[in-house]
Coordinates of C-alpha atoms and ligand atoms in Angstrom, one line a residue:
X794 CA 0.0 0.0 0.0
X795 CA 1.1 3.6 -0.8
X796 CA 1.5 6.0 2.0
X797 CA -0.4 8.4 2.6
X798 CA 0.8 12.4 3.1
X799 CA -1.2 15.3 4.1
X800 CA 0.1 18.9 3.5
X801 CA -0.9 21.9 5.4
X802 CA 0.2 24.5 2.7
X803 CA -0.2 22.9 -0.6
X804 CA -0.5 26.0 -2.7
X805 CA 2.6 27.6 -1.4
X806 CA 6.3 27.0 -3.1
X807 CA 7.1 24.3 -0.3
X808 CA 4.2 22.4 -0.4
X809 CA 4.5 22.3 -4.5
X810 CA 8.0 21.0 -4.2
X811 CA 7.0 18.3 -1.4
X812 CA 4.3 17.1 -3.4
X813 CA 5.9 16.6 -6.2
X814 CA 8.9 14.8 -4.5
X815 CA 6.6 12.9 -2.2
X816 CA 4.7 11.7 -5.4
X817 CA 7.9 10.9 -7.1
X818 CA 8.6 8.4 -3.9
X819 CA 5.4 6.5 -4.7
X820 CA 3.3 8.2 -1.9
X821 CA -0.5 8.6 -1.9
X822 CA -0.6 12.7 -1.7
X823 CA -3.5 15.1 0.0
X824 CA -3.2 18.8 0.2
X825 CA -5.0 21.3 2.8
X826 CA -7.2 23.6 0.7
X827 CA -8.7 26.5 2.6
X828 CA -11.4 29.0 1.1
X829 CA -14.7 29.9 -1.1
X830 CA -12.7 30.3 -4.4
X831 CA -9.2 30.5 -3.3
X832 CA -7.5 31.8 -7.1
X833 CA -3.9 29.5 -5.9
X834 CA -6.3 26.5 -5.5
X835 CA -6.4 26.4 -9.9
X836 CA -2.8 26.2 -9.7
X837 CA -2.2 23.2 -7.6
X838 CA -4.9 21.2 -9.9
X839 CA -3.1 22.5 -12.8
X840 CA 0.4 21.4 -11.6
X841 CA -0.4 18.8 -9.5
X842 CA -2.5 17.4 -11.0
X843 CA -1.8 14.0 -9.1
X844 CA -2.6 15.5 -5.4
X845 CA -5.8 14.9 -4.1
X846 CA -7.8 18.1 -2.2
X847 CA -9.4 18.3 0.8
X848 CA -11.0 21.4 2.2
X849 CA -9.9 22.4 6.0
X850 CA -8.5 26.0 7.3
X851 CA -5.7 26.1 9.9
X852 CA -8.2 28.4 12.0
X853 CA -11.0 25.4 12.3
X854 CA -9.9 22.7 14.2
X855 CA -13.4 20.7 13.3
X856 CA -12.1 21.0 9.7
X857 CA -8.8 19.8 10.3
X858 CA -10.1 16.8 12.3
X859 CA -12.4 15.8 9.0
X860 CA -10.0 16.2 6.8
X861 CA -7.7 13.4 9.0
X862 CA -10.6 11.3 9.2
X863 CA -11.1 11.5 5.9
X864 CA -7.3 10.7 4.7
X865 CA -6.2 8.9 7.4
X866 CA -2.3 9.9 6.3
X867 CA 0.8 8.3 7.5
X868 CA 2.7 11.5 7.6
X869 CA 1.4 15.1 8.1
X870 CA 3.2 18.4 7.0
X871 CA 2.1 21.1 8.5
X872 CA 3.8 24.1 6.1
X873 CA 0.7 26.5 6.2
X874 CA 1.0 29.6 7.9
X875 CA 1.2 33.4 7.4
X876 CA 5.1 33.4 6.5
X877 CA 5.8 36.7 5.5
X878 CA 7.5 38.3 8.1
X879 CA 6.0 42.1 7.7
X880 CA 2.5 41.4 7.2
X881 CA 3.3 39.7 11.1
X882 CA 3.5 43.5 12.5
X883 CA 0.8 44.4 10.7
X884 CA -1.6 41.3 11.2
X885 CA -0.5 40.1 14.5
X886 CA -3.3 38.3 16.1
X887 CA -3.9 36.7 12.8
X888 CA -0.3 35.3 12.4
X889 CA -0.8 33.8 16.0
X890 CA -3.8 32.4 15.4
X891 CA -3.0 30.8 11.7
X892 CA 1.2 30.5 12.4
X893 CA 1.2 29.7 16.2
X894 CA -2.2 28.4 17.0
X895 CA -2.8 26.2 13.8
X896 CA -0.3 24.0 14.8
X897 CA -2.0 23.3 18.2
X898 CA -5.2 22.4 16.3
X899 CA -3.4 20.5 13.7
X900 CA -1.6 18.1 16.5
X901 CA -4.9 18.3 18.1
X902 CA -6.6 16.9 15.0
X903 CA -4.0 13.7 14.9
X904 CA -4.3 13.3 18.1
X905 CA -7.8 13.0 18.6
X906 CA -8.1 11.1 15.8
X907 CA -6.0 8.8 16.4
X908 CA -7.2 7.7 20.1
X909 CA -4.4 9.2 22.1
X910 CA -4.7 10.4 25.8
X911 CA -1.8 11.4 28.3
X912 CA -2.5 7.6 29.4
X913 CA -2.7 5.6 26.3
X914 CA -0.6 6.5 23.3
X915 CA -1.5 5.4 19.8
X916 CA -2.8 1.3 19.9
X917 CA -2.1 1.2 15.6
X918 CA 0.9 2.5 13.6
X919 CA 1.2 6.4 14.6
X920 CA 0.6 9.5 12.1
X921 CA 3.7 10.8 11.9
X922 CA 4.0 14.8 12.5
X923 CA 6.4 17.7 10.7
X924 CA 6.4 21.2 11.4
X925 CA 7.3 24.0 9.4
X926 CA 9.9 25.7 11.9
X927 CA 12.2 28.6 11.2
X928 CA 15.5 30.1 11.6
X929 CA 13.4 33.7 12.1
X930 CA 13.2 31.7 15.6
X931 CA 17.1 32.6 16.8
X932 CA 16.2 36.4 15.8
X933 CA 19.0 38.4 17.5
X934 CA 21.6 35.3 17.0
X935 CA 23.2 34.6 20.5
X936 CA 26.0 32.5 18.3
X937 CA 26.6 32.0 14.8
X938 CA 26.3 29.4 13.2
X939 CA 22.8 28.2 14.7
X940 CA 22.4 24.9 15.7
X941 CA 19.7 22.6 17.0
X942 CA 21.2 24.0 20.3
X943 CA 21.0 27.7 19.9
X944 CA 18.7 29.3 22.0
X945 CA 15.6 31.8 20.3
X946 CA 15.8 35.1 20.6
X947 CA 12.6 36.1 17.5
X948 CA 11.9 39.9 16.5
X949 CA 9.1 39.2 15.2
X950 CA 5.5 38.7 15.9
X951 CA 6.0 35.9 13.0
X952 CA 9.0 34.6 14.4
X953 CA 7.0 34.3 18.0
X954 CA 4.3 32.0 17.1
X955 CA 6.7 29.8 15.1
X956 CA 8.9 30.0 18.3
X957 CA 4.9 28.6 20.1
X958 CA 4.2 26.1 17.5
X959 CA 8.0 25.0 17.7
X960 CA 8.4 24.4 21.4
X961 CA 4.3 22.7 21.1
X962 CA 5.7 20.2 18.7
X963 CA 8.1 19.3 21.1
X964 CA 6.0 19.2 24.1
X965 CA 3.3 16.5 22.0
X966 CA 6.2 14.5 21.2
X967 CA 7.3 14.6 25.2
X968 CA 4.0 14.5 26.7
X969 CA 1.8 11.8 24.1
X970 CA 5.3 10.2 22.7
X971 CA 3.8 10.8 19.2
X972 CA 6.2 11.1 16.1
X973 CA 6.5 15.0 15.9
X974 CA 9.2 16.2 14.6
X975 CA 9.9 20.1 13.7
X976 CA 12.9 21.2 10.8
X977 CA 14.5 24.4 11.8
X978 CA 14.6 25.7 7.8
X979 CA 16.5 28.8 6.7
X980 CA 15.6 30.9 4.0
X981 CA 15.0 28.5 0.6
X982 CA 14.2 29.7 -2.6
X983 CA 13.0 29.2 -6.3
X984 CA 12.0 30.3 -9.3
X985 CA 7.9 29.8 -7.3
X986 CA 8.9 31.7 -4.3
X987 CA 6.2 34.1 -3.3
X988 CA 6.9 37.2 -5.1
X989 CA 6.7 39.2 -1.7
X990 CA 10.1 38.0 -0.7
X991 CA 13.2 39.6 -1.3
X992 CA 14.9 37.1 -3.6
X993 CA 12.0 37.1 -5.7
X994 CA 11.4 40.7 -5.5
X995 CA 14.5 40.6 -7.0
X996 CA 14.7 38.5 -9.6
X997 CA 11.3 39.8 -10.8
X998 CA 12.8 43.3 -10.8
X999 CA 16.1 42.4 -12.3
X1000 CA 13.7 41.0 -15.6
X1001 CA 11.8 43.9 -16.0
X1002 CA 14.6 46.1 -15.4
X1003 CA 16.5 44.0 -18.6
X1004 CA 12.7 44.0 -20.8
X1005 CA 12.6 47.6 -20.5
X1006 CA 9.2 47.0 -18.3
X1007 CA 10.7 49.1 -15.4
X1008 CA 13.8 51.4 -14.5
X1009 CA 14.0 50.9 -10.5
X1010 CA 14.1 48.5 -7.7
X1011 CA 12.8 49.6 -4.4
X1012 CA 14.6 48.0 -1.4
X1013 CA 15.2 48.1 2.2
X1014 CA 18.2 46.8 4.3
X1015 CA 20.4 45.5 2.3
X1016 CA 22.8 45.0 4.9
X1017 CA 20.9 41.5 6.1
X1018 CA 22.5 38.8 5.9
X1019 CA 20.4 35.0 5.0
X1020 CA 21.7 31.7 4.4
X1021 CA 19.3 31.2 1.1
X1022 CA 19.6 27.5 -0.3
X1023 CA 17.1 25.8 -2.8
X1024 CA 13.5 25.2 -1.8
X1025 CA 13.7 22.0 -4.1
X1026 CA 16.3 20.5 -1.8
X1027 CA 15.2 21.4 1.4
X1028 CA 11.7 19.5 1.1
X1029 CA 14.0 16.3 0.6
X1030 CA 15.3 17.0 4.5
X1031 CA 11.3 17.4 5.4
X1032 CA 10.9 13.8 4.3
X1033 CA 14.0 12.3 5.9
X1034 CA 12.9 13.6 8.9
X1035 CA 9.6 11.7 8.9
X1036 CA 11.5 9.0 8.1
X1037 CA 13.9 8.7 10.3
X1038 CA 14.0 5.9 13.3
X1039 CA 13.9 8.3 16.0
X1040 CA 11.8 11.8 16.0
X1041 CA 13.9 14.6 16.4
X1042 CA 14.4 18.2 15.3
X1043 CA 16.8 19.5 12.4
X1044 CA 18.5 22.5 11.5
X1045 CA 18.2 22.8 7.4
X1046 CA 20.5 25.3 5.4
X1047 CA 23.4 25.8 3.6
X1048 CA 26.2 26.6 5.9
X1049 CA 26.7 29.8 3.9
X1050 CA 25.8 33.7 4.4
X1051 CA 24.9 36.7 1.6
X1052 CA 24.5 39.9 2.4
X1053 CA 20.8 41.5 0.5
X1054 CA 23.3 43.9 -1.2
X1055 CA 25.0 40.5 -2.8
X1056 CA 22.0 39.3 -3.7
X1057 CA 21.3 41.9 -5.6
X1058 CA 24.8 42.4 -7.4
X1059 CA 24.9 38.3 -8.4
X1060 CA 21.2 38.4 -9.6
X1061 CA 21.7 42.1 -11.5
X1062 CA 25.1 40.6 -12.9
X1063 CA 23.5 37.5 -13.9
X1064 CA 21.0 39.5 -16.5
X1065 CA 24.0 41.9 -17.4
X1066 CA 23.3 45.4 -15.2
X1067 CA 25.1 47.1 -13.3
X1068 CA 23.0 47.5 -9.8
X1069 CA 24.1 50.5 -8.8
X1070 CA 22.1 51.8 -11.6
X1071 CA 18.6 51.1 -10.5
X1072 CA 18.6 49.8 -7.2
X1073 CA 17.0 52.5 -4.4
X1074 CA 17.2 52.4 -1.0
X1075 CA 13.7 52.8 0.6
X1076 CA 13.5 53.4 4.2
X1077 CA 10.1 52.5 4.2
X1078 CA 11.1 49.2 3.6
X1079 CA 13.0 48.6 6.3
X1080 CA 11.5 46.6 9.0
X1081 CA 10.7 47.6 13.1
X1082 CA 13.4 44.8 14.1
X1083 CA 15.7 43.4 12.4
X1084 CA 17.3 40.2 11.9
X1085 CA 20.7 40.6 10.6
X1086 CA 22.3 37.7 9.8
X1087 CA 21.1 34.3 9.9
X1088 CA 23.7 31.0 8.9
X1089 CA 23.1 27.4 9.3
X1090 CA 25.0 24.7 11.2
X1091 CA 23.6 22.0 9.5
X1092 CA 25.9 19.4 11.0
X1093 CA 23.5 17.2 12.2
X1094 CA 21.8 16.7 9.3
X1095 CA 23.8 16.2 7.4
X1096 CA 25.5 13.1 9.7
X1097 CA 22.4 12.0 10.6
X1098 CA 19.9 11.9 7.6
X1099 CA 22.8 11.9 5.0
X1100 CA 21.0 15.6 3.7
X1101 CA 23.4 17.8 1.6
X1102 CA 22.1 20.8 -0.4
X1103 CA 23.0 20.4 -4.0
X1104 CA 22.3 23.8 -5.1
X1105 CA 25.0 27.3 -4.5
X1106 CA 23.9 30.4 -4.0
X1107 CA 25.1 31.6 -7.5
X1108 CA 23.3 28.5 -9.4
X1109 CA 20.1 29.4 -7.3
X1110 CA 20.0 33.4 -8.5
X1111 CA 20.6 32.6 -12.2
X1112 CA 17.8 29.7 -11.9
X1113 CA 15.8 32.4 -10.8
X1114 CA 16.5 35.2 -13.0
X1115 CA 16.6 32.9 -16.0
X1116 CA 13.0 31.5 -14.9
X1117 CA 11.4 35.5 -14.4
X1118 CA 12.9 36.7 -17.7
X1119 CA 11.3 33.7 -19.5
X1120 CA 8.5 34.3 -17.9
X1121 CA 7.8 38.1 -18.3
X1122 CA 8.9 38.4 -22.5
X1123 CA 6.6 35.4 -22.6
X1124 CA 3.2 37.5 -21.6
X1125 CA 3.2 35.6 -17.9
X1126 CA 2.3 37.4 -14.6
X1127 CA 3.5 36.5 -11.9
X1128 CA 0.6 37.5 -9.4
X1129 CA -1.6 35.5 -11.9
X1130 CA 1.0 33.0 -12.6
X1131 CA -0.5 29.8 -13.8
X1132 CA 2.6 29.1 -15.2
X1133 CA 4.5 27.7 -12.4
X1134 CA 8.2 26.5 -13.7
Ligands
NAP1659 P1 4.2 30.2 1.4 O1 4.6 30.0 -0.1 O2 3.9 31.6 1.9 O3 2.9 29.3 1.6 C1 2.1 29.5 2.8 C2 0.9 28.5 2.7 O4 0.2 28.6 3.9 C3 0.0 28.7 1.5 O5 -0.3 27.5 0.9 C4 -1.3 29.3 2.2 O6 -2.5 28.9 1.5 C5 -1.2 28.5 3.5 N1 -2.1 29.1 4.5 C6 -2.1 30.5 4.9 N2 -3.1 30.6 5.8 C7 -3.7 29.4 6.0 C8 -4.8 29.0 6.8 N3 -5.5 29.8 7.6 N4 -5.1 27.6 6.8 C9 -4.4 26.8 6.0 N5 -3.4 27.2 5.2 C10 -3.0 28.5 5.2 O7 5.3 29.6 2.3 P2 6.5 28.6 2.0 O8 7.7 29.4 1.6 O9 6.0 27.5 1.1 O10 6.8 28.0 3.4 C11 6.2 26.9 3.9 C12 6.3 26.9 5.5 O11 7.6 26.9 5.9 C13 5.6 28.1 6.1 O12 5.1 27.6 7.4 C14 6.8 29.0 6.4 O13 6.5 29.8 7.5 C15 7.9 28.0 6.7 N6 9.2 28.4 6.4 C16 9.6 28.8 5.2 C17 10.9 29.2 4.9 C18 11.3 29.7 3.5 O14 12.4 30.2 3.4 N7 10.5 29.4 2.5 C19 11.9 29.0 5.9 C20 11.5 28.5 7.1 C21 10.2 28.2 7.4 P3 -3.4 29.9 0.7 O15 -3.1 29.8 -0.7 O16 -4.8 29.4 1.1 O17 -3.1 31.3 1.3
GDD1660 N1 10.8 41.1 1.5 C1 11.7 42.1 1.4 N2 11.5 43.1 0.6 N3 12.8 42.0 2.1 C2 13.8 43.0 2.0 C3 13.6 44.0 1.1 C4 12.4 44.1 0.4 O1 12.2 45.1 -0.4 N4 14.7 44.8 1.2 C5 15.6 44.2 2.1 N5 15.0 43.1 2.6 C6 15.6 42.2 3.6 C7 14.7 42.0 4.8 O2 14.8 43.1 5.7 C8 15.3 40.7 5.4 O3 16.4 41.1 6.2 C9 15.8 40.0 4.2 O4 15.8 40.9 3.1 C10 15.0 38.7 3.8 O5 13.6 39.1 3.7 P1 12.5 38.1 3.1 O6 12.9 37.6 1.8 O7 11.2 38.7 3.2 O8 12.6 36.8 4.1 P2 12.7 36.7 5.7 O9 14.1 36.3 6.0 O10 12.2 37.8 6.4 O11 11.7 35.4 6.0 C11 11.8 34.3 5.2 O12 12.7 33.3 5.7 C12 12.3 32.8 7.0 C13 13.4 31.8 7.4 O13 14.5 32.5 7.9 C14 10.3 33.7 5.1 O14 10.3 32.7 4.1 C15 9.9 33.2 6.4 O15 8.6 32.6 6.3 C16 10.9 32.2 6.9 O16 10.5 31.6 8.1

């Protein structure tokens, strides 16, 4: 029998990528589909056209409890959440309630479905459990590079309630012994990323700049420093994790730091501009904490689930900028983008 996945998130770029590895490894796939006429929802069906929909919102714990009863999965991935950091400020209570909260209802869900009490754990095989964690957790870094070890320290509401559903994930797996297992990601990227985040914003830019569509690119602090690896090979590490022998939590990232400035010279050098040219500095942009530099120690992955990133930094901005120009002089739009690479 094929096992059986359900993703929180299916419409996002991690929950496209997981799908289609997940599929690729012979597994039965469901995705989370929230909403009345949700415009993303076309997109799945028309790139995953394999995954199989069920309707359920992160902010309705009845919903998420029929849409477990109704898959009965093997393995859950909980990626949904508000995950731009900004709109957090702005949206606060929202992003607890749909980042922090949702994964108390969505461990909730598996474990009232499947029987457990703090006396009796599972009786049959145990749904196993990931969660979407993040290294906006560690915030103000108190050591670099981060580790499974290093303690939080978030600046944002967003990083907060993933610091909540982190530390809950945790607590289900000490208090019920269930399978739950959360992956520590920093920043991954692709030619789907959201269009609201910086690489993207970049890339995006750095196309229309080159097809004479526009002649700046608004930024903010481009003094922040990421560790920005591949989305495609980062849901590989979500898998191994549910996979493992024994649950336990994983920092995922390359082991390498960019400054945003960097970005933008690689992805403006990659099309042939000079940056210097077009980029402008918007203080509005800038955000009302910081976090200036975030870098992977992913050590323990990388011993322990035999998980290596197979993608630089360099290879990922041209993948990117190669994929917006194509799609821009070919008529796409990437707010309407059907056209998913
Ligand atoms: P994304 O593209 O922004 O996707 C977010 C997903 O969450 C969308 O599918 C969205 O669905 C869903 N969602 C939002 N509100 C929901 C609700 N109330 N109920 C159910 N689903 C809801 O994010 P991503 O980059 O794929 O990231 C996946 C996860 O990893 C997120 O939890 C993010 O916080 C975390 N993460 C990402 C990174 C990264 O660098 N990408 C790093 C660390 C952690 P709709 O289409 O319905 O809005
Ligand atoms: N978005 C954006 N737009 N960011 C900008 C801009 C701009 O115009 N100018 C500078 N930046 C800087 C931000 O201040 C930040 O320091 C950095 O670029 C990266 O911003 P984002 O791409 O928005 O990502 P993020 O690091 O805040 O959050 C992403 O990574 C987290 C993991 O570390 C998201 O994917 C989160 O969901 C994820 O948890």
């Amino acid at each position: 029998m094929a096992r059986r996945a359900l993703l929180t998130g299916i419409t996002g770029q991690d929950g496209s990528y997981l799908a289609e590895h997940l599929l690729s490894e012979g597994y039965e796939v469901w995705g989370l589909v929230r909403g009345q006429a949700n415009p993303r929802v076309s997109r799945v069906r028309k790139l995953l056209q394999d995954v199989q929909l069920v309707r359920g919102d992160l902010l309705d714990q009845g919903s998420l409890i029929s849409a477990v009863e109704k898959v009965q999965p093997d393995e859950v991935y909980n990626l949904g959440a508000i995950s731009f950091v900004p709109m957090s400020w702005e949206q606060a209570e929202l992003t607890a309630e749909v980042t922090g909260m949702g994964v108390l209802r969505m461990l909730e869900a598996i474990r009232v479905c499947s029987g457990i009490t703090a006396s009796r754990g599972s009786a049959s095989g145990q749904i196993r459990f990931y969660q979407a964690s993040s290294s906006e957790m560690f915030g103000q870094v108190r050591e670099t590079p981060q580790t499974e070890r290093t303690p939080f320290h978030p600046r944002s509401p967003y990083g907060v309630a993933k610091a909540y559903g982190h530390f809950l994930t945790q607590n289900y797996r000490e208090s019920y012994g269930m399978y739950a297992v959360s992956g520590i990601l920093f920043n991954h990227e692709s030619p789907r990323r959201g269009a609201e985040f910086v690489t993207r914003k970049v890339t995006l830019g750095v196309a229309r700049i080159k097809l004479g569509m526009a002649t700046e690119l608004r930024l903010g602090n481009l003094e922040a420093r990421r560790d920005w690896g591949y989305a495609g090979d980062f849901v590989k590490a979500m898998h191994l994790m549910l996979r493992a022998a024994e649950p336990e939590d994983y920092v995922i990232g390359t082991g390498r730091t960019q400054s945003v400035r960097e970005l933008v010279e690689a992805a403006f050098g990659a099309a042939g501009l000079d940056w210097e040219r077009y980029v402008v500095c918007d203080q509005a942009l800038h955000r009302p904490a910081e976090v200036d530099l975030l870098c992977a120690d992913p050590k323990k992955a990388r011993t322990q689930l035999g998980w290596e990133p197979t993608v630089s930094f360099e290879e990922l901005v041209a993948m990117m900028v190669e994929a917006d120009l194509r799609l821009l002089a070919g008529g796409g739009d990437p707010d309407q983008d059907s056209s998913w690479p």
